[in-house]
Short mmCIF file of C-alpha atoms in Angstrom, two decimals:
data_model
loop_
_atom_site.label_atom_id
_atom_site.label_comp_id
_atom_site.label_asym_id
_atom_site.label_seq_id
_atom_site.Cartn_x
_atom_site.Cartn_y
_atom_site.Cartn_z
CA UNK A 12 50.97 -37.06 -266.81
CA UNK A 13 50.61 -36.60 -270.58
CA UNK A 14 52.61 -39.39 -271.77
CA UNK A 15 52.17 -41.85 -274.81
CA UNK A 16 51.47 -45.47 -274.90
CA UNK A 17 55.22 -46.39 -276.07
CA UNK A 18 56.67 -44.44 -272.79
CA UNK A 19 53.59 -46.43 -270.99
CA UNK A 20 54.69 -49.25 -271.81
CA UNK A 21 58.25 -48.84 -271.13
CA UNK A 22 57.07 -47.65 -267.49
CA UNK A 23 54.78 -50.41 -267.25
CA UNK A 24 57.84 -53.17 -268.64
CA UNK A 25 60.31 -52.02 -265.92
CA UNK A 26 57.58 -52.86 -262.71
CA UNK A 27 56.41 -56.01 -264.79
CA UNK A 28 59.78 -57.75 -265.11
CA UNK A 29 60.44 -57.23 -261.29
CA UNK A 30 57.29 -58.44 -260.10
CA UNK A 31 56.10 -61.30 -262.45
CA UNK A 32 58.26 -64.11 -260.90
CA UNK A 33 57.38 -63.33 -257.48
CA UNK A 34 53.61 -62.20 -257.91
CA UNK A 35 54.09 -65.87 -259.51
CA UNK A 36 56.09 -67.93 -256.59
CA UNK A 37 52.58 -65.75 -254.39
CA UNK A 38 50.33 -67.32 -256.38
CA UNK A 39 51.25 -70.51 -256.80
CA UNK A 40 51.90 -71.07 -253.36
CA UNK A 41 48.17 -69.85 -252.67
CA UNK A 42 45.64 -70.54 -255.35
CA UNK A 43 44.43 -73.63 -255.58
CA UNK A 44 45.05 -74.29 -259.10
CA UNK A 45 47.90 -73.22 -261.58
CA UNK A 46 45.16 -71.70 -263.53
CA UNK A 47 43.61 -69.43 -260.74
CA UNK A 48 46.91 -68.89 -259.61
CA UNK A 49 48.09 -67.24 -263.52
CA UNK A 50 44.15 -65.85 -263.33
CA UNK A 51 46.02 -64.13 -259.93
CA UNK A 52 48.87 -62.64 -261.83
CA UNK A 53 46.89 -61.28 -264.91
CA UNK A 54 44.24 -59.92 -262.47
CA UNK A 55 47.00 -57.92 -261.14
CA UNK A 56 49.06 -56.88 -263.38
CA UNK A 57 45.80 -55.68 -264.86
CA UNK A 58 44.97 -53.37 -262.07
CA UNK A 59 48.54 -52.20 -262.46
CA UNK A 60 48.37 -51.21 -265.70
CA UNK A 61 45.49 -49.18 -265.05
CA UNK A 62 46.69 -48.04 -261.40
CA UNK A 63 50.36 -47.45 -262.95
CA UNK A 64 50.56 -43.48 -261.63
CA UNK A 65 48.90 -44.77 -257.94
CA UNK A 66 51.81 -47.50 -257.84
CA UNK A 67 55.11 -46.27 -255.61
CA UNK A 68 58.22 -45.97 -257.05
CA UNK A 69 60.42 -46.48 -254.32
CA UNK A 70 61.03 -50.08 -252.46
CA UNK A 71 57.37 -49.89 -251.50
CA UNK A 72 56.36 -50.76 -255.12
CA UNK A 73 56.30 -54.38 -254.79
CA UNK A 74 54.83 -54.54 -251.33
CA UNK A 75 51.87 -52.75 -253.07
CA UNK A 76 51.82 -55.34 -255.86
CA UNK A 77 51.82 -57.86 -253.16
CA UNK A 78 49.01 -56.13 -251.76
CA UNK A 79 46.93 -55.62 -255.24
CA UNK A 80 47.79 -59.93 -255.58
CA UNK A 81 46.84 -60.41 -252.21
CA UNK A 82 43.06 -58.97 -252.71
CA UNK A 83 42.18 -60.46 -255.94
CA UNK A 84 43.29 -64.23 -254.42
CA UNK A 85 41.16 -63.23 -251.42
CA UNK A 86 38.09 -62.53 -254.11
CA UNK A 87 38.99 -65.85 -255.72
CA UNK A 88 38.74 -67.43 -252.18
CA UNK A 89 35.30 -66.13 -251.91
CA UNK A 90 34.01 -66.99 -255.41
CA UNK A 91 34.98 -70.34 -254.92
CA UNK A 92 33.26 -71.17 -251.84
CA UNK A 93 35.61 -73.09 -250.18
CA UNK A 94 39.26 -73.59 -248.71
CA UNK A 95 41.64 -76.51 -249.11
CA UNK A 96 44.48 -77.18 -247.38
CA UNK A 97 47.63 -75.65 -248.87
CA UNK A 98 49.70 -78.55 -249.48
CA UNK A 99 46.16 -80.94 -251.02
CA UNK A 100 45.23 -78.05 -253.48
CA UNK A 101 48.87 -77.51 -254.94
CA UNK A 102 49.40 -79.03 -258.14
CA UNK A 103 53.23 -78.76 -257.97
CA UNK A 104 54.73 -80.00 -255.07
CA UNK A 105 58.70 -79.53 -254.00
CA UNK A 106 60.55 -82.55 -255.72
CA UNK A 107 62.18 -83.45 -252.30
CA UNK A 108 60.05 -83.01 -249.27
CA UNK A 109 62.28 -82.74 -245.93
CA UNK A 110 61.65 -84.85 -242.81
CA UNK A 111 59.54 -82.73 -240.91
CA UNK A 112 57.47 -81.20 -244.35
CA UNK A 113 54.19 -82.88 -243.28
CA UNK A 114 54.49 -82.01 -239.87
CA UNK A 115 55.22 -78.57 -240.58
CA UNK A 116 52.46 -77.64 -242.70
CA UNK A 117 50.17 -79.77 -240.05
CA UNK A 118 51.39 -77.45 -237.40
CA UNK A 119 50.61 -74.06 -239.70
CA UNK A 120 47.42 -75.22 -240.77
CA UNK A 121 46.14 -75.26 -236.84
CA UNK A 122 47.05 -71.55 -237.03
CA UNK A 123 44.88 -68.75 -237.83
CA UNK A 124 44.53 -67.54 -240.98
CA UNK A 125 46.03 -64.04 -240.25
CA UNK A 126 48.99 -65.88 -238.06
CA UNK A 127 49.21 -68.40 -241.56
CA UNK A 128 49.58 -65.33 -243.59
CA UNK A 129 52.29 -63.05 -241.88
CA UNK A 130 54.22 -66.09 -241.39
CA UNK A 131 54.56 -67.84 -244.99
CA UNK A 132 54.72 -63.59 -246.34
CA UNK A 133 57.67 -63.54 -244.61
CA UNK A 134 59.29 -67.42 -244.95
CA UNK A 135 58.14 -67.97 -248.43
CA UNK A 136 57.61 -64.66 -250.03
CA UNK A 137 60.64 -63.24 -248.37
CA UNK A 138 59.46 -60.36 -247.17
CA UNK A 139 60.31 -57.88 -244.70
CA UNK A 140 58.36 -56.43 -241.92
CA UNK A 141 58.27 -53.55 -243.71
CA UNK A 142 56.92 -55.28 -246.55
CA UNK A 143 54.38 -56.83 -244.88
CA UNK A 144 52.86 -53.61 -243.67
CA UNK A 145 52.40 -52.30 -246.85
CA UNK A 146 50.76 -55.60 -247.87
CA UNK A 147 48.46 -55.85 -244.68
CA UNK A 148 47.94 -51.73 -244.38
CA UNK A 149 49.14 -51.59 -240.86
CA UNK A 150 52.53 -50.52 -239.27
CA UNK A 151 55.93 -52.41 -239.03
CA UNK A 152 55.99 -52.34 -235.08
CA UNK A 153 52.38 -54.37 -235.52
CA UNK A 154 54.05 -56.94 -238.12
CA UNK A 155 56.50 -57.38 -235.56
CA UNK A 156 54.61 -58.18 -232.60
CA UNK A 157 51.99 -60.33 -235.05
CA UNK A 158 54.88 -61.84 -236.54
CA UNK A 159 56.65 -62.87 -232.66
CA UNK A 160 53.18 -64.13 -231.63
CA UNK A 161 52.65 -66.01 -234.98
CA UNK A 162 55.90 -67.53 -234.39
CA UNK A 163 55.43 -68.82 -230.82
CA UNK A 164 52.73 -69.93 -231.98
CA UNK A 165 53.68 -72.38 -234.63
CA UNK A 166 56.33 -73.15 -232.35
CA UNK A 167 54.18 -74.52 -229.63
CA UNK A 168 52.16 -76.22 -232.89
CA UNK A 169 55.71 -77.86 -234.11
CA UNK A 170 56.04 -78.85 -229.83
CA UNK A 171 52.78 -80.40 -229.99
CA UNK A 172 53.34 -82.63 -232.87
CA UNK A 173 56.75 -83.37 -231.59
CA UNK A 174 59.12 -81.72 -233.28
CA UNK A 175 61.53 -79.28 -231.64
CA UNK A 176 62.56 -78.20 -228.22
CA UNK A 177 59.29 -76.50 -226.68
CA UNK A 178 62.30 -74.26 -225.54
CA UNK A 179 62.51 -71.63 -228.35
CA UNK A 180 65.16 -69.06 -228.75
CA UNK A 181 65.54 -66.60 -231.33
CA UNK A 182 68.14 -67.25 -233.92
CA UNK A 183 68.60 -62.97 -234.29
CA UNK A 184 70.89 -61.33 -232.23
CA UNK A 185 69.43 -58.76 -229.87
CA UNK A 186 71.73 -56.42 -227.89
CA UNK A 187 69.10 -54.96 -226.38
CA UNK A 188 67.31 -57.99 -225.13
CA UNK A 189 66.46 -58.40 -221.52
CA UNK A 190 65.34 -62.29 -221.45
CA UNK A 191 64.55 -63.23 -217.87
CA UNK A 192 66.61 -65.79 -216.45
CA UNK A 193 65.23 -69.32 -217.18
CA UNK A 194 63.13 -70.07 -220.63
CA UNK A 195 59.54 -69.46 -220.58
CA UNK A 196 58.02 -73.22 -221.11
CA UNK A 197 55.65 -73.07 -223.64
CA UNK A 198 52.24 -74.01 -221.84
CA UNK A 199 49.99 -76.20 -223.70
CA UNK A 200 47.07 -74.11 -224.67
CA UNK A 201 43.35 -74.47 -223.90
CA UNK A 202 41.95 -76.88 -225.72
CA UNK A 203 40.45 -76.18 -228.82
CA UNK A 204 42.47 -76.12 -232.17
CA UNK A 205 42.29 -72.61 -233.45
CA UNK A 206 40.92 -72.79 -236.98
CA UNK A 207 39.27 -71.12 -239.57
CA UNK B 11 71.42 -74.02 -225.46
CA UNK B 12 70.16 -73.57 -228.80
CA UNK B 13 66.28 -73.92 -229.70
CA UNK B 14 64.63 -74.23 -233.60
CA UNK B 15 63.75 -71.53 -235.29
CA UNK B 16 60.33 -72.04 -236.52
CA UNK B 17 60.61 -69.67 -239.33
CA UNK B 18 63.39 -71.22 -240.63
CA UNK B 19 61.63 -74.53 -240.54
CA UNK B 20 58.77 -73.15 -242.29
CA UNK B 21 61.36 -71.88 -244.94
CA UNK B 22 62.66 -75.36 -245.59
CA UNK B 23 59.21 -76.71 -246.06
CA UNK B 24 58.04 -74.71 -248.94
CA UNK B 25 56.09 -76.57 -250.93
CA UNK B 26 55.98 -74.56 -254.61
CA UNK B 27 58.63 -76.72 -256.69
CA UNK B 28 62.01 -73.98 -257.66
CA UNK B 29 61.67 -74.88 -260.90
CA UNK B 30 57.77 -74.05 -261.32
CA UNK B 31 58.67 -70.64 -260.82
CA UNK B 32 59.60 -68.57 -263.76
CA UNK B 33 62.71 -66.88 -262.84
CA UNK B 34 61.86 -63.79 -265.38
CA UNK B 35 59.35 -62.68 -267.99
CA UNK B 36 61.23 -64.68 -270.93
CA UNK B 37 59.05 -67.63 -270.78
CA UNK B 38 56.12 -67.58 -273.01
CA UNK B 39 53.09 -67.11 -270.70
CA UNK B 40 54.79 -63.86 -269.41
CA UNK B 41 55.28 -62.33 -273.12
CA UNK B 42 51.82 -63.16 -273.38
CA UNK B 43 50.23 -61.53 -270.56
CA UNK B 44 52.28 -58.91 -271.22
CA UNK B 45 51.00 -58.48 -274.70
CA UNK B 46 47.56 -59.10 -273.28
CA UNK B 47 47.71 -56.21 -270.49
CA UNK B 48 49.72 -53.61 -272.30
CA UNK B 49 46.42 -53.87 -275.10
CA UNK B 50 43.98 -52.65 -272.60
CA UNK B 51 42.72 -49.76 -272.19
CA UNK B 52 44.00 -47.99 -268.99
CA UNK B 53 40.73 -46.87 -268.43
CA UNK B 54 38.74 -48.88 -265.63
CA UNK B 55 35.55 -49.32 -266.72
CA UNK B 56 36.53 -51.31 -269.59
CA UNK B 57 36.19 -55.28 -268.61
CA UNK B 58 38.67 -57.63 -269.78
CA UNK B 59 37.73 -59.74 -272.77
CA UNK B 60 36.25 -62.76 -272.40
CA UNK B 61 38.10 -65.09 -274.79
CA UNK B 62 38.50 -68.99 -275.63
CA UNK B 63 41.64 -69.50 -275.00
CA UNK B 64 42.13 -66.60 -271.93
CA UNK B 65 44.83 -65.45 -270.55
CA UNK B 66 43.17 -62.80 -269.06
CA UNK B 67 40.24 -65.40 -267.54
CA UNK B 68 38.71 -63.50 -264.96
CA UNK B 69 35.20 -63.28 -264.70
CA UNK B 70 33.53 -59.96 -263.79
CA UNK B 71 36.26 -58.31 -263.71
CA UNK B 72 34.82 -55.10 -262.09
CA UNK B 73 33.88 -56.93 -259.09
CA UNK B 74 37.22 -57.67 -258.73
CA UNK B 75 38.16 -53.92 -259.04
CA UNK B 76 35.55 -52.73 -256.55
CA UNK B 77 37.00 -55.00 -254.08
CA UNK B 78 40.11 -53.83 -254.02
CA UNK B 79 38.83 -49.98 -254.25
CA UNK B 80 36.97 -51.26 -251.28
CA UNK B 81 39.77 -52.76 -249.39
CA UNK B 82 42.19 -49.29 -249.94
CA UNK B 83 39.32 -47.22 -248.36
CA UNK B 84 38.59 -49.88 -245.76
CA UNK B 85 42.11 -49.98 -244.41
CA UNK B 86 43.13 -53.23 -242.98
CA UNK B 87 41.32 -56.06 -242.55
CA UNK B 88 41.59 -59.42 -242.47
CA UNK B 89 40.18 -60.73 -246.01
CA UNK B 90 41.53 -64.11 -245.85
CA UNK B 91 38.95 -65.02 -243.35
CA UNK B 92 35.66 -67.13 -244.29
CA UNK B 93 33.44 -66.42 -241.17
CA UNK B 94 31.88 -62.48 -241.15
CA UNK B 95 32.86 -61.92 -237.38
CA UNK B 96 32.87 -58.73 -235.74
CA UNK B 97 36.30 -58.24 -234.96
CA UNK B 98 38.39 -55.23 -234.14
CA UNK B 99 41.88 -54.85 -236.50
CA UNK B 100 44.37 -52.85 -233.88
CA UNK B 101 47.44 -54.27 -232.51
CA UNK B 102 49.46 -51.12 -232.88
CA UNK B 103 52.24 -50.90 -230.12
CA UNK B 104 51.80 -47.80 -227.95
CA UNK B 105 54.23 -45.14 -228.64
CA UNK B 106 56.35 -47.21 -231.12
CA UNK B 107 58.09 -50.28 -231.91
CA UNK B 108 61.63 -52.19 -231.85
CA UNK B 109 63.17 -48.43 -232.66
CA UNK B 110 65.04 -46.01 -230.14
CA UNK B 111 63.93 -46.31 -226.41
CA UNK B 112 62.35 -49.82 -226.72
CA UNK B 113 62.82 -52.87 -225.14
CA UNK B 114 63.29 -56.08 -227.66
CA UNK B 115 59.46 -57.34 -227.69
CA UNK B 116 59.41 -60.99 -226.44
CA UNK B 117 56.44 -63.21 -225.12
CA UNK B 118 58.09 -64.34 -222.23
CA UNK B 119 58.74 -60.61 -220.97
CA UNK B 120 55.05 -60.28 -221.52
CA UNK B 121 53.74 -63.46 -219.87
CA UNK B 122 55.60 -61.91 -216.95
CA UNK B 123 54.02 -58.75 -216.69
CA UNK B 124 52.37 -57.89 -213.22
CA UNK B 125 49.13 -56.92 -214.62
CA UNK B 126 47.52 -57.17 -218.00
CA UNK B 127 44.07 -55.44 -219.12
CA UNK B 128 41.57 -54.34 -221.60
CA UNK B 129 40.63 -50.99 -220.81
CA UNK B 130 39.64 -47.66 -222.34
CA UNK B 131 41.32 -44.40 -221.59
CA UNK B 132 39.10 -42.17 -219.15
CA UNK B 133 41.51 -39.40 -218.34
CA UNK B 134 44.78 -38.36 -218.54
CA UNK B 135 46.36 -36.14 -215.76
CA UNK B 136 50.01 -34.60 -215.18
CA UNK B 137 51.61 -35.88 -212.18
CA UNK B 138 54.97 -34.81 -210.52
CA UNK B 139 58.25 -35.63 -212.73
CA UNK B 140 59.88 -38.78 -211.92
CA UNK B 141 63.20 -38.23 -210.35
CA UNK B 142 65.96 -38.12 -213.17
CA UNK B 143 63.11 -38.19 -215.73
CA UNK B 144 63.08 -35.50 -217.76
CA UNK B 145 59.35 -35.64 -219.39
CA UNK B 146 56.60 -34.69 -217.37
CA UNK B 147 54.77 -37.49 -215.18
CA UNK B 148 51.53 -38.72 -216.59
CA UNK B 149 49.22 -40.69 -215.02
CA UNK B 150 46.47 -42.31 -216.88
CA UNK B 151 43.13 -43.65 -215.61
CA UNK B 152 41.30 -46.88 -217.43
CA UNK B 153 37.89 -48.25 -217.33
CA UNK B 154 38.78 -51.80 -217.12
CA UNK B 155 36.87 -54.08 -219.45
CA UNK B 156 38.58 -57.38 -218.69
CA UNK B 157 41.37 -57.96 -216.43
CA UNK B 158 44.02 -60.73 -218.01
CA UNK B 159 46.39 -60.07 -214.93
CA UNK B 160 46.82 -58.77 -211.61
CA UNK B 161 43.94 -56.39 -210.37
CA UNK B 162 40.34 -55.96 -210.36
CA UNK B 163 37.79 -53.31 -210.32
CA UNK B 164 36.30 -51.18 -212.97
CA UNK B 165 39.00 -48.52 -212.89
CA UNK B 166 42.55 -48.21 -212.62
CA UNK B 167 45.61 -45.57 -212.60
CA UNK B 168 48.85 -45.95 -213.91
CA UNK B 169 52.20 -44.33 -214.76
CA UNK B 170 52.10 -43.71 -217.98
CA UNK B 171 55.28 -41.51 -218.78
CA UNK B 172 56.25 -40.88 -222.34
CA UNK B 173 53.19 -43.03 -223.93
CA UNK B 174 51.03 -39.82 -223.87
CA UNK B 175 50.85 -37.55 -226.97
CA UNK B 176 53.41 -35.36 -228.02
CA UNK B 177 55.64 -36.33 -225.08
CA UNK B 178 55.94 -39.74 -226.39
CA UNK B 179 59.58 -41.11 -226.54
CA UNK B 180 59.48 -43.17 -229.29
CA UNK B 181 57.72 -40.75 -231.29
CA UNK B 182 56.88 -43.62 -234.20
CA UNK B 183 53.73 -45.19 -232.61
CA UNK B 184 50.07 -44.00 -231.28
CA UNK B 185 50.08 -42.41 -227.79
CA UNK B 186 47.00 -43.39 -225.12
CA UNK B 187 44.55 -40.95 -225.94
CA UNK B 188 41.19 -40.36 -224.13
CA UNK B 189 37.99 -42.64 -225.63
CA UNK B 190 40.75 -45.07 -227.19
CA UNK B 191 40.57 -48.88 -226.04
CA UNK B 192 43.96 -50.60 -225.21
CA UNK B 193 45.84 -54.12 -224.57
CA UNK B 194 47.10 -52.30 -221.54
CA UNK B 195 49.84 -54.59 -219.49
CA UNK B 196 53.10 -53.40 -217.28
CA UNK B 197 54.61 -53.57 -213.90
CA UNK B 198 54.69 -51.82 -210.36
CA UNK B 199 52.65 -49.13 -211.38
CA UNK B 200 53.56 -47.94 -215.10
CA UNK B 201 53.21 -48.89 -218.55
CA UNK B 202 54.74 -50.55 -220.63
CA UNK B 203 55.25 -49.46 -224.04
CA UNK B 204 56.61 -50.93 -227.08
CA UNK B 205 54.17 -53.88 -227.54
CA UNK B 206 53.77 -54.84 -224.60
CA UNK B 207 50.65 -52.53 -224.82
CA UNK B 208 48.42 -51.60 -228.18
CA UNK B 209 45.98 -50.53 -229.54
CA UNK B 210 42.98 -53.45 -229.28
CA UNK B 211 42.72 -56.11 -231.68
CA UNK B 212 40.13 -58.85 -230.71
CA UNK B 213 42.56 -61.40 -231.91
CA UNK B 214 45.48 -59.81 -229.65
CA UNK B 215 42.83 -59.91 -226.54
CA UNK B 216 41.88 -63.72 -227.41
CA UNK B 217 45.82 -64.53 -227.18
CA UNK B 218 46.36 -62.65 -224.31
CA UNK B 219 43.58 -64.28 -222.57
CA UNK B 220 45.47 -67.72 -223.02
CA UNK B 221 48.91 -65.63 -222.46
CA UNK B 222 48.15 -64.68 -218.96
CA UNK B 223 45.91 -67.64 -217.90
CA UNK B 224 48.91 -69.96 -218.57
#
């Protein structure tokens, strides 16, 4: 595309103002600084610039920005050696924590790192399954079923630490859903906290 | 009886602060990055500058770059993780998803499933239609790697109607194809599509393993 650096720039401004604040609300939530987590941003927005022709232009765009944001953190990850827990490394914490806040993030950070990551993409980031496979590179039906078994389980996590019923039920409406009569108890699991 | 949502719970407990989150690019760090990025040079060899007072702070910037180049050609894979582990990235529900012919995906349907396996497709055979079926029967033949559920044995046949190549129903997910490995679980004698089997994922496998032993 032969274009100049004025229409460039217009091209580049639209994508920009749509993904800053959210690339931002990504970082933030991740990096383990408010420095690495602008060094985040700029690292993408960088690629962006330079990438502009490879980025989508339909609703997949900012699923691919997600994507771009989600690779540089995971460099940042491994040039800094070492993980924190979300909620110690955040330098900005929510003014007014709820009840179970503690208990929630202890129950996510027994989870996997993958189950961690589908499941604050889609509480946090807002994202749809959809979404999500364009960030991860795999299909919506496999966000779905990663997403259900992420889900469980943090539930049986929340159980665990006492918050709850054990007996979860999905808030969505299904019309197609054959439940078997009676509720699945969640089992406790064997042993061993998974963790990273 | 109602239940928690754990999602929703998770929602609640953000922890990023509202109002640390720019809510557009009017503030002055996003002018200035803007500034900063729109001065570059689109092409990629050129790193960003090193500066003072940087807004653009990253250091070797190319590295950066050639990971993500990387990670497009590389396909999915889970970067997050610290430990270099052999794993296997599948997880992709045989012959679709939530669409069309499927049943709603739930772990309790699959915690009930009469048998549950790893196994690798050997051969795939035609078999006589199923009464009021109107694709043609398939049967399917594993080498069992690991049984989670309900046989034994280094082999097995099943049903497989409609999860076989182009006579797949849902037509928006991978078919069993011969040489491929699969989380393989159903009941009686067929399979079950629509997540309740996939392609194999190590980390799938692991849960399953607890799943079925349960």
């Amino acid at each position: 595309m032969n274009e100049g650096h004025g229409e460039r720039v217009e091209r580049f401004r639209v994508l920009y103002d749509a993904a800053y604040p959210r690339l931002m609300g990504y970082a933030l939530r991740r990096a383990r600084t408010r420095d690495d987590a602008h060094d985040v941003v700029a690292d993408t927005m960088l690629i962006a610039w330079r990438r502009l022709d490879d980025i989508p232009t339909d609703e997949r765009r900012m699923a691919w920005m997600y994507g771009v944001a989600r690779r540089v953190l995971a460099n940042q990850y491994r040039s800094t050696d070492r993980r924190d827990r979300l909620t110690d490394r955040l330098e900005h914490q929510a003014p007014a924590k709820p009840g179970d806040f503690d208990v929630v993030h202890e129950a996510l950070d027994r989870l996997r790192a993958d189950d961690r990551e589908i499941l604050t993409l889609a509480a946090w980031d807002d994202l749809s399954n959809d979404e999500i496979a364009v960030v991860l590179s795999i299909t919506p039906g496999a966000v779905a079923v990663r997403l259900h078994r992420a889900r469980t389980k943090l539930a049986r996590e929340l159980a665990r630490l006492g918050v709850g019923s054990p007996a979860e039920k999905s808030m969505k409406s299904e019309s197609r859903s054959r439940t078997p009569e009676g509720v699945y108890g969640i089992q406790p699991g064997p042993g061993e906290v998974e963790r990273e | 009886m109602t239940g928690f949502d754990p999602i929703e719970m998770l929602r609640r407990a953000d922890p990023l602060d509202p109002l640390e989150v720019p809510k557009d690019t009017t503030g002055a760090h996003a002018r200035a990055l803007f500034q900063e990025v729109t001065s570059m040079d689109v092409k990629e060899q050129e790193k960003a500058p090193r500066r003072p007072q940087p807004l653009l702070r990253r250091v070797a910037m190319g590295v950066g770059l050639a990971v993500f180049a990387a990670a497009i050609a590389g396909g999915a894979y889970a970067l997050l993780k610290d430990e270099a582990e052999e794993v296997i990235v599948g997880g992709e529900p045989i012959g679709g998803d939530s669409m069309g012919m499927c049943l709603q995906y739930t772990e309790e349907m699959l915690a009930n499933q009469e048998f549950a396996f790893d196994g690798t497709v050997v051969s795939i055979d035609e078999a006589a239609p199923q009464p009021g079926i109107d694709v043609p029967g398939v049967t399917v033949t594993f080498e069992v790697h690991r049984w989670f559920r309900g046989g034994e044995g280094s082999t097995a046949t099943f049903d497989a109607n409609g999860l076989v190549g182009e006579t797949s129903l849902a037509l928006t997910g991978p078919g069993l194809e011969v040489g491929q490995r699969y989380l393989i679980s159903g009941t009686d004698s067929f399979v079950w599509g629509c997540g309740y089997s996939l392609t194999y994922d190590t980390a799938v496998a692991d849960h399953w393993a607890e799943l079925f032993a349960a």
